[in-house]
Amino acid sequence: MIDIRYEASLLPYNTFGIQATAFILAEADDVAELAGYLRSLSKPDKAIVLGAGSNVLFVSQRFDLVVRLKMDSIEIINETDDHVILRVGAGKTWDDFVNWCVERNYSGIENLSNIPGTVGAAPIQNIGAYGAEVKDTIELVETLEIATGKIVMFSNQQSAFAYRDSFFKRNKKQYIITAVHFKLSKTFEPNVKYADLQLELAQDVHIDIKKMRRAIIKIRNHKLPNPAEIGNAGSFFKNPIIDNDKAQEIKKILPMAPFYPVSPKYSKISAAWLINQCGWNGAQEGNVGIHKWQPLVIVNYGNATGTEILNFAEKIIASVKNEFDIELEKEVNIY
Ligand code: FAD
Ligand code: NAP
């Protein structure tokens, strides 16, 4: 089925709480019908796809065509003693899927508990948290090519996943992800690299997959602003990856600078730390500000427009560039 609405408000469909309108809002629970509908349009390439809108910022106030996906089935398509392969509809709420897996002791995505959004969006920026990335569990991504209405499959390698990035993020408006295949393990190996997790689980002698999920949900509920209470799209910026010479330069002046090695040549530096060093801690300008607990999270304190939020973000980028000669990259998708 495909449900078409005209002049639809997108306010319920973005966690920043920005007012925008879709001339056509098409919600589909069937791939063939969606393909047929797109083929019937003169300009299907105008389509933007929305999941839960938890990683978008609307700067435009009006969109010609917005597509949302409702398919949310979970199918077991293969199973061995060690692994299970699941095919999940793009419209499934990500955290409901994580919960479903944790309940069955299927391991690999438990560290990605409580991330807002849909399964279809998870490959877009290769969602990651607490030392896990979804790319390590993805076997196949099923898509619909917007221009042709054809079904195109992407292997893990073809999806070109990278740190909070993928082929799909770099080639927006070309493919609609309709389903994702995950390979999960029946053996749970706790991944407790991050300090907050070590602290939360310090008293536990035996960590099982359910405890891990509970710990992550608890930490996230304490540290992150709830979009239902205050508009935000999580981290607005990515942590920059810089070469080790540059990292050493910063370390010489600021020995406490938090770096994490990513390869023999490169290190990741905390964007939150860079932003705080530039004096943005808890800053507010009009309706927009930096969240008091999370320097990476820009919040909408009232009726901010997308442009106000974007201008505020650009100021932060300019000040980090000026102070450290490091270019912060936006993680949020701007439309
Ligand atoms: P949307 O915001 O609707 O879309 C994001 C992008 O993907 C857009 O460009 C959109 O066009 C595209 N897209 C969406 N669905 C499809 C599809 N089916 N086919 C093609 N393109 C599509 N992210 C992390 O990586 N780690 C975190 O820990 C994390 N924590 C967060 C915490 C909070 C409080 C918030 C608000 C956000 C957080 N995020 C995090 C960001 C966000 O939750 C993820 O990026 C999530 O995957 C976005 O899903 P969505 O369905 O809301 O996508
Ligand atoms: P945190 O634990 O306070 O750590 C701060 C930053 O340092 C993080 O961005 C993280 O990088 C990095 N880091 C910490 N320990 C690390 C380690 N052992 N190895 C490599 N990098 C390390 O982070 P937080 O803000 O509370 O967030 C916790 C996790 O949730 C992080 O993974 C974060 O990415 C994720 N998260 C993401 C969003 C989003 O919207 N994208 C929002 C909230 C939380 P990484 O970010 O690369 O992990």
Coordinates of C-alpha atoms and ligand atoms in Angstrom, one line a residue:
M1 CA 0.0 0.0 0.0
I2 CA 1.1 3.6 -0.6
D3 CA -0.4 6.4 1.3
I4 CA -0.2 9.9 -0.4
R5 CA -0.7 13.1 1.5
Y6 CA -0.5 16.6 0.1
E7 CA 0.8 19.7 1.9
A8 CA 1.9 17.6 4.8
S9 CA 3.7 19.2 7.8
L10 CA 7.1 17.6 8.5
L11 CA 7.1 18.8 12.1
P12 CA 6.3 15.3 13.5
Y13 CA 9.0 13.8 11.3
N14 CA 12.2 15.6 12.5
T15 CA 13.6 15.5 16.0
F16 CA 15.0 19.1 15.7
G17 CA 11.4 20.2 15.7
I18 CA 11.7 22.4 12.5
Q19 CA 8.6 23.4 10.7
A20 CA 8.6 22.4 7.0
T21 CA 6.1 21.2 4.4
A22 CA 6.1 18.4 1.9
F23 CA 4.0 19.0 -1.2
I24 CA 3.7 15.2 -1.4
L25 CA 4.4 12.9 1.5
A26 CA 4.4 9.3 0.2
E27 CA 4.4 6.5 2.9
A28 CA 4.9 3.0 1.4
D29 CA 4.8 -0.5 2.9
D30 CA 5.5 -2.2 -0.4
V31 CA 8.6 -1.9 -2.6
A32 CA 6.9 -2.7 -6.0
E33 CA 4.1 -0.1 -5.4
L34 CA 6.7 2.5 -4.4
A35 CA 8.7 1.7 -7.5
G36 CA 5.6 2.1 -9.7
Y37 CA 4.6 5.3 -8.0
L38 CA 8.1 6.8 -8.5
R39 CA 8.0 5.8 -12.2
S40 CA 4.7 7.6 -12.6
L41 CA 6.2 10.9 -11.5
S42 CA 7.9 13.3 -13.9
K43 CA 10.7 14.2 -11.5
P44 CA 11.2 11.3 -9.0
D45 CA 14.7 12.5 -8.4
K46 CA 13.2 15.3 -6.3
A47 CA 12.5 12.7 -3.6
I48 CA 14.1 12.8 -0.2
V49 CA 13.7 9.9 2.1
L50 CA 13.0 10.3 5.8
G51 CA 13.2 7.7 8.6
A52 CA 12.5 9.1 12.0
G53 CA 14.2 12.4 11.1
S54 CA 16.7 12.1 13.9
N55 CA 19.7 13.1 11.8
V56 CA 18.4 15.8 9.6
L57 CA 18.2 19.6 9.7
F58 CA 15.6 21.3 7.4
V59 CA 16.9 24.6 6.1
S60 CA 14.4 24.5 3.1
Q61 CA 10.9 25.1 4.2
R62 CA 9.3 23.2 1.4
F63 CA 10.0 19.9 -0.3
D64 CA 8.4 18.5 -3.5
L65 CA 8.4 14.9 -2.4
V66 CA 9.2 13.1 0.8
V67 CA 9.2 9.3 1.0
R68 CA 8.8 7.3 4.2
L69 CA 9.0 3.6 4.5
K70 CA 6.6 1.5 6.6
M71 CA 7.9 -2.1 5.9
D72 CA 9.0 -3.4 9.3
S73 CA 9.2 -7.2 9.1
I74 CA 12.1 -9.2 10.6
E75 CA 12.8 -12.5 8.7
I76 CA 15.3 -15.2 9.6
I77 CA 16.8 -16.1 6.2
N78 CA 19.6 -18.3 7.4
E79 CA 20.7 -19.8 10.6
T80 CA 23.7 -22.0 11.8
D81 CA 24.9 -23.0 15.3
D82 CA 27.0 -19.8 15.4
H83 CA 25.1 -17.2 13.4
V84 CA 21.8 -15.9 12.3
I85 CA 21.1 -13.8 9.1
L86 CA 18.1 -11.5 9.4
R87 CA 16.4 -9.5 6.7
V88 CA 14.8 -6.4 8.3
G89 CA 12.4 -3.9 6.7
A90 CA 13.8 -0.3 6.4
G91 CA 10.9 1.2 8.3
K92 CA 11.5 -0.9 11.5
T93 CA 12.4 1.3 14.5
W94 CA 16.1 0.7 15.1
D95 CA 15.9 0.2 18.8
D96 CA 12.9 -2.2 18.6
F97 CA 15.1 -4.3 16.3
V98 CA 18.0 -4.2 18.8
N99 CA 15.7 -5.2 21.6
W100 CA 14.3 -8.1 19.5
C101 CA 17.8 -9.4 18.9
V102 CA 18.9 -8.9 22.5
E103 CA 15.9 -10.9 23.7
R104 CA 17.0 -13.8 21.5
N105 CA 20.7 -13.5 22.4
Y106 CA 21.7 -12.5 18.9
S107 CA 24.8 -10.4 19.4
G108 CA 26.6 -7.6 17.5
I109 CA 24.3 -4.6 17.8
E110 CA 23.7 -4.4 21.6
N111 CA 26.2 -1.5 22.0
L112 CA 24.0 0.4 19.5
S113 CA 21.0 0.3 21.9
N114 CA 18.8 3.3 22.3
I115 CA 20.0 5.1 19.1
P116 CA 16.9 6.8 17.6
G117 CA 15.9 6.2 14.0
T118 CA 15.0 3.4 11.6
V119 CA 16.8 0.3 10.3
G120 CA 16.8 1.8 6.8
A121 CA 18.9 4.8 8.0
A122 CA 21.4 2.8 10.0
P123 CA 23.7 2.1 7.0
I124 CA 23.6 5.7 5.8
Q125 CA 26.1 7.0 8.4
N126 CA 27.1 3.5 9.6
I127 CA 25.7 4.3 13.0
G128 CA 28.2 3.8 15.8
A129 CA 28.4 4.0 19.6
Y130 CA 30.5 2.6 22.4
G131 CA 33.1 1.1 20.1
A132 CA 30.6 -0.7 17.8
E133 CA 29.6 0.2 14.2
V134 CA 26.7 -1.3 12.4
K135 CA 28.9 -2.0 9.3
D136 CA 30.4 -5.0 11.2
T137 CA 27.0 -6.8 11.1
I138 CA 25.7 -5.8 7.6
E139 CA 25.8 -8.4 4.9
L140 CA 23.6 -6.7 2.2
V141 CA 21.6 -3.6 1.7
E142 CA 18.5 -3.7 -0.6
T143 CA 17.7 -0.5 -2.4
L144 CA 15.4 1.0 -5.0
E145 CA 17.2 3.2 -7.5
I146 CA 15.2 6.4 -7.5
A147 CA 15.8 7.4 -11.2
T148 CA 14.9 4.0 -12.6
G149 CA 12.7 2.3 -10.0
K150 CA 15.0 -0.7 -10.2
I151 CA 16.0 -2.9 -7.3
V152 CA 19.8 -2.7 -6.6
M153 CA 21.6 -4.7 -4.0
F154 CA 24.8 -3.5 -2.3
S155 CA 27.2 -5.8 -0.6
N156 CA 29.0 -4.7 2.6
Q157 CA 32.0 -3.8 0.5
Q158 CA 30.0 -1.9 -2.1
S159 CA 28.4 0.1 0.6
A160 CA 31.9 1.6 1.3
F161 CA 31.3 2.1 5.0
A162 CA 33.6 4.4 6.9
Y163 CA 33.6 6.3 10.2
R164 CA 30.0 7.7 10.3
D165 CA 29.9 7.5 6.5
S166 CA 28.9 5.3 3.6
F167 CA 28.4 5.2 -0.2
F168 CA 24.8 6.1 0.5
K169 CA 25.6 9.2 2.6
R170 CA 28.0 10.4 -0.2
N171 CA 25.4 9.7 -2.9
K172 CA 22.1 11.1 -1.4
K173 CA 18.9 11.1 -3.4
Q174 CA 19.9 8.2 -5.6
Y175 CA 18.8 5.1 -3.6
I176 CA 16.1 4.3 -1.2
I177 CA 17.1 1.6 1.3
T178 CA 14.2 -0.8 1.6
A179 CA 15.7 -3.6 3.7
V180 CA 19.0 -4.5 5.4
H181 CA 20.5 -8.0 6.0
F182 CA 22.4 -8.5 9.3
K183 CA 24.6 -11.3 10.3
L184 CA 24.6 -11.6 14.1
S185 CA 26.4 -14.0 16.4
K186 CA 24.9 -16.4 18.8
T187 CA 28.0 -15.9 21.1
F188 CA 28.1 -12.7 23.2
E189 CA 31.5 -11.1 23.6
P190 CA 31.2 -7.9 25.8
N191 CA 32.7 -4.8 24.2
V192 CA 33.5 -2.6 27.1
K193 CA 36.2 -0.3 25.6
Y194 CA 34.5 2.9 26.6
A195 CA 35.1 4.3 30.1
D196 CA 31.5 5.1 30.9
L197 CA 30.6 1.4 30.2
Q198 CA 33.5 0.1 32.3
L199 CA 32.3 2.3 35.2
E200 CA 28.7 1.3 34.8
L201 CA 29.5 -2.4 34.7
A202 CA 32.4 -2.4 37.2
Q203 CA 30.4 -4.3 39.9
D204 CA 29.3 -7.0 37.5
V205 CA 31.3 -10.2 37.5
H206 CA 29.2 -11.8 34.7
I207 CA 28.1 -9.5 31.9
D208 CA 25.4 -10.8 29.6
I209 CA 23.9 -9.2 26.6
K210 CA 20.8 -8.0 28.5
K211 CA 22.9 -6.3 31.1
M212 CA 25.0 -4.7 28.4
R213 CA 21.8 -3.2 26.8
R214 CA 20.5 -2.0 30.1
A215 CA 23.8 -0.3 31.0
I216 CA 23.9 1.5 27.6
I217 CA 20.3 2.7 27.9
K218 CA 21.0 3.9 31.4
I219 CA 24.1 5.9 30.4
R220 CA 22.5 7.3 27.3
N221 CA 19.4 8.4 29.3
H222 CA 21.6 10.3 31.7
K223 CA 23.9 11.9 29.2
L224 CA 21.7 12.7 26.2
P225 CA 18.9 15.2 25.8
N226 CA 15.6 13.6 24.9
P227 CA 14.4 15.0 21.5
A228 CA 10.8 14.6 22.8
E229 CA 11.7 17.3 25.4
I230 CA 14.2 19.4 23.5
G231 CA 14.8 19.5 19.8
N232 CA 18.1 18.0 18.7
A233 CA 19.6 15.6 16.2
G234 CA 22.3 14.0 18.5
S235 CA 25.9 14.9 17.6
F236 CA 25.9 17.7 15.1
F237 CA 29.6 17.2 14.2
K238 CA 31.8 14.2 13.6
N239 CA 35.0 13.6 15.6
P240 CA 37.8 14.8 13.3
I241 CA 40.4 12.3 12.2
I242 CA 43.8 14.1 11.9
D243 CA 47.3 13.0 11.1
N244 CA 49.6 12.1 14.0
D245 CA 52.0 15.0 13.4
K246 CA 49.1 17.4 13.9
A247 CA 48.0 15.5 17.0
Q248 CA 51.5 15.8 18.5
E249 CA 51.5 19.5 17.9
I250 CA 48.3 19.9 19.9
K251 CA 49.5 17.5 22.6
K252 CA 52.6 19.6 23.1
I253 CA 50.5 22.7 23.9
L254 CA 47.5 20.9 25.5
P255 CA 48.7 17.5 27.0
M256 CA 45.1 16.6 28.2
A257 CA 43.7 16.7 24.6
P258 CA 41.7 13.4 24.1
F259 CA 43.1 11.4 21.2
Y260 CA 42.2 7.9 20.0
P261 CA 44.5 6.1 17.5
V262 CA 42.6 4.9 14.4
S263 CA 45.5 3.8 12.3
P264 CA 49.3 4.0 12.5
K265 CA 49.1 7.4 10.8
Y266 CA 45.9 8.9 12.1
S267 CA 44.1 9.7 15.3
K268 CA 40.6 10.7 16.2
I269 CA 40.3 13.8 18.4
S270 CA 37.1 14.5 20.4
A271 CA 35.1 17.2 18.7
A272 CA 33.3 17.9 22.0
W273 CA 36.7 18.7 23.6
L274 CA 37.6 21.1 20.7
I275 CA 34.3 22.9 21.0
N276 CA 34.7 23.3 24.8
Q277 CA 38.2 24.6 24.4
C278 CA 36.9 27.3 22.1
G279 CA 34.6 28.5 24.9
W280 CA 31.2 27.2 23.6
N281 CA 30.3 25.2 26.7
G282 CA 26.6 25.7 27.3
A283 CA 26.5 28.7 24.9
Q284 CA 23.1 30.0 23.7
E285 CA 22.2 32.4 21.0
G286 CA 18.5 33.2 20.7
N287 CA 16.6 29.9 20.2
V288 CA 19.7 27.8 19.6
G289 CA 22.4 26.5 21.9
I290 CA 24.9 23.9 22.8
H291 CA 23.5 21.3 25.2
K292 CA 24.9 21.7 28.7
W293 CA 25.9 18.1 29.1
Q294 CA 26.9 17.4 25.5
P295 CA 29.0 19.9 23.5
L296 CA 28.4 18.0 20.3
V297 CA 24.6 18.4 20.6
I298 CA 23.0 21.6 19.2
V299 CA 19.6 22.1 20.6
N300 CA 16.5 24.0 19.5
Y301 CA 15.4 25.9 22.7
G302 CA 12.2 27.3 21.0
N303 CA 11.1 28.0 17.6
A304 CA 14.5 28.0 15.9
T305 CA 14.6 27.9 12.1
G306 CA 16.9 25.5 10.3
T307 CA 18.9 28.5 9.1
E308 CA 19.4 29.8 12.6
I309 CA 20.7 26.4 13.7
L310 CA 22.9 26.1 10.6
N311 CA 24.4 29.6 11.2
F312 CA 25.2 28.7 14.8
A313 CA 26.9 25.5 13.7
E314 CA 28.9 27.4 11.1
K315 CA 30.1 29.8 13.9
I316 CA 31.3 26.8 15.9
I317 CA 33.1 25.4 12.9
A318 CA 34.8 28.7 12.2
S319 CA 36.0 29.1 15.8
V320 CA 37.5 25.6 15.9
K321 CA 39.2 26.2 12.6
N322 CA 40.6 29.5 13.9
E323 CA 41.8 28.1 17.2
F324 CA 43.1 24.6 16.0
D325 CA 43.2 24.7 12.2
I326 CA 40.9 21.7 12.2
E327 CA 37.7 21.6 10.1
L328 CA 34.8 20.1 11.9
E329 CA 32.5 18.1 9.6
K330 CA 28.8 18.2 10.0
E331 CA 27.3 14.8 10.8
V332 CA 23.7 15.9 10.5
N333 CA 22.2 15.8 6.9
I334 CA 21.2 19.3 5.8
Y335 CA 18.2 19.6 3.5
Ligands
FAD1 P1 16.7 10.3 9.2 O1 17.2 11.4 10.2 O2 15.3 10.3 8.8 O3 17.6 10.4 7.9 C1 19.0 10.5 8.0 C2 19.6 10.4 6.6 O4 19.4 9.2 6.0 C3 18.9 11.4 5.6 O5 19.9 11.9 4.7 C4 17.9 10.6 4.9 O6 17.5 11.1 3.7 C5 18.6 9.3 4.9 N1 17.7 8.1 4.9 C6 16.9 7.7 6.0 N2 16.2 6.6 5.7 C7 16.6 6.2 4.4 C8 16.3 5.1 3.6 N3 15.5 4.2 3.9 N4 16.9 5.1 2.4 C9 17.8 6.1 2.0 N5 18.1 7.1 2.7 C10 17.5 7.2 3.9 N6 23.9 8.3 15.5 C11 24.9 7.4 15.7 O7 25.5 6.9 14.8 N7 25.2 7.0 17.0 C12 24.6 7.4 18.1 O8 24.9 7.0 19.2 C13 23.5 8.4 17.9 N8 22.8 8.9 18.9 C14 21.8 9.8 18.8 C15 21.2 10.3 19.9 C16 20.2 11.2 19.7 C17 19.5 11.8 20.9 C18 19.8 11.6 18.4 C19 18.6 12.6 18.2 C20 20.4 11.1 17.3 C21 21.5 10.2 17.5 N9 22.2 9.6 16.4 C22 23.2 8.7 16.6 C23 21.8 10.0 15.0 C24 20.6 9.2 14.4 O9 19.9 8.6 15.4 C25 21.1 8.2 13.4 O10 21.9 8.7 12.4 C26 19.9 7.4 12.8 O11 20.4 6.3 12.0 C27 19.0 8.3 11.9 O12 17.9 7.5 11.6 P2 16.6 8.2 11.1 O13 15.6 7.1 10.7 O14 16.1 9.2 12.1 O15 17.1 8.9 9.8
NAP2 P1 32.2 9.7 25.5 O1 32.2 8.3 26.0 O2 32.1 10.8 26.4 O3 33.5 9.9 24.6 C1 33.7 11.1 24.0 C2 34.3 10.9 22.6 O4 35.5 10.2 22.7 C3 33.3 10.1 21.8 O5 32.9 10.8 20.7 C4 34.1 8.8 21.3 O6 34.2 8.6 19.9 C5 35.5 9.0 21.9 N1 35.9 7.9 22.7 C6 35.7 7.7 24.0 N2 36.3 6.5 24.4 C7 36.9 6.0 23.3 C8 37.6 4.8 23.1 N3 37.9 3.9 24.1 N4 38.0 4.5 21.8 C9 37.7 5.4 20.8 N5 37.0 6.5 21.0 C10 36.6 6.8 22.2 O7 31.0 9.8 24.4 P2 29.5 10.2 24.5 O8 29.3 11.5 23.9 O9 29.0 9.9 25.9 O10 28.9 9.2 23.5 C11 29.0 7.8 23.8 C12 28.9 7.0 22.5 O11 27.6 7.3 21.9 C13 29.9 7.4 21.4 O12 30.4 6.3 20.7 C14 29.2 8.4 20.5 O13 29.7 8.4 19.2 C15 27.8 7.8 20.6 N6 26.8 8.9 20.4 C16 26.6 9.4 19.1 C17 25.7 10.4 18.9 C18 25.4 10.8 17.5 O14 24.5 11.5 17.3 N7 26.2 10.4 16.5 C19 25.0 11.0 19.9 C20 25.3 10.5 21.2 C21 26.2 9.5 21.5 P3 33.1 8.0 19.0 O15 32.0 9.0 18.9 O16 33.8 7.8 17.7 O17 32.6 6.7 19.6

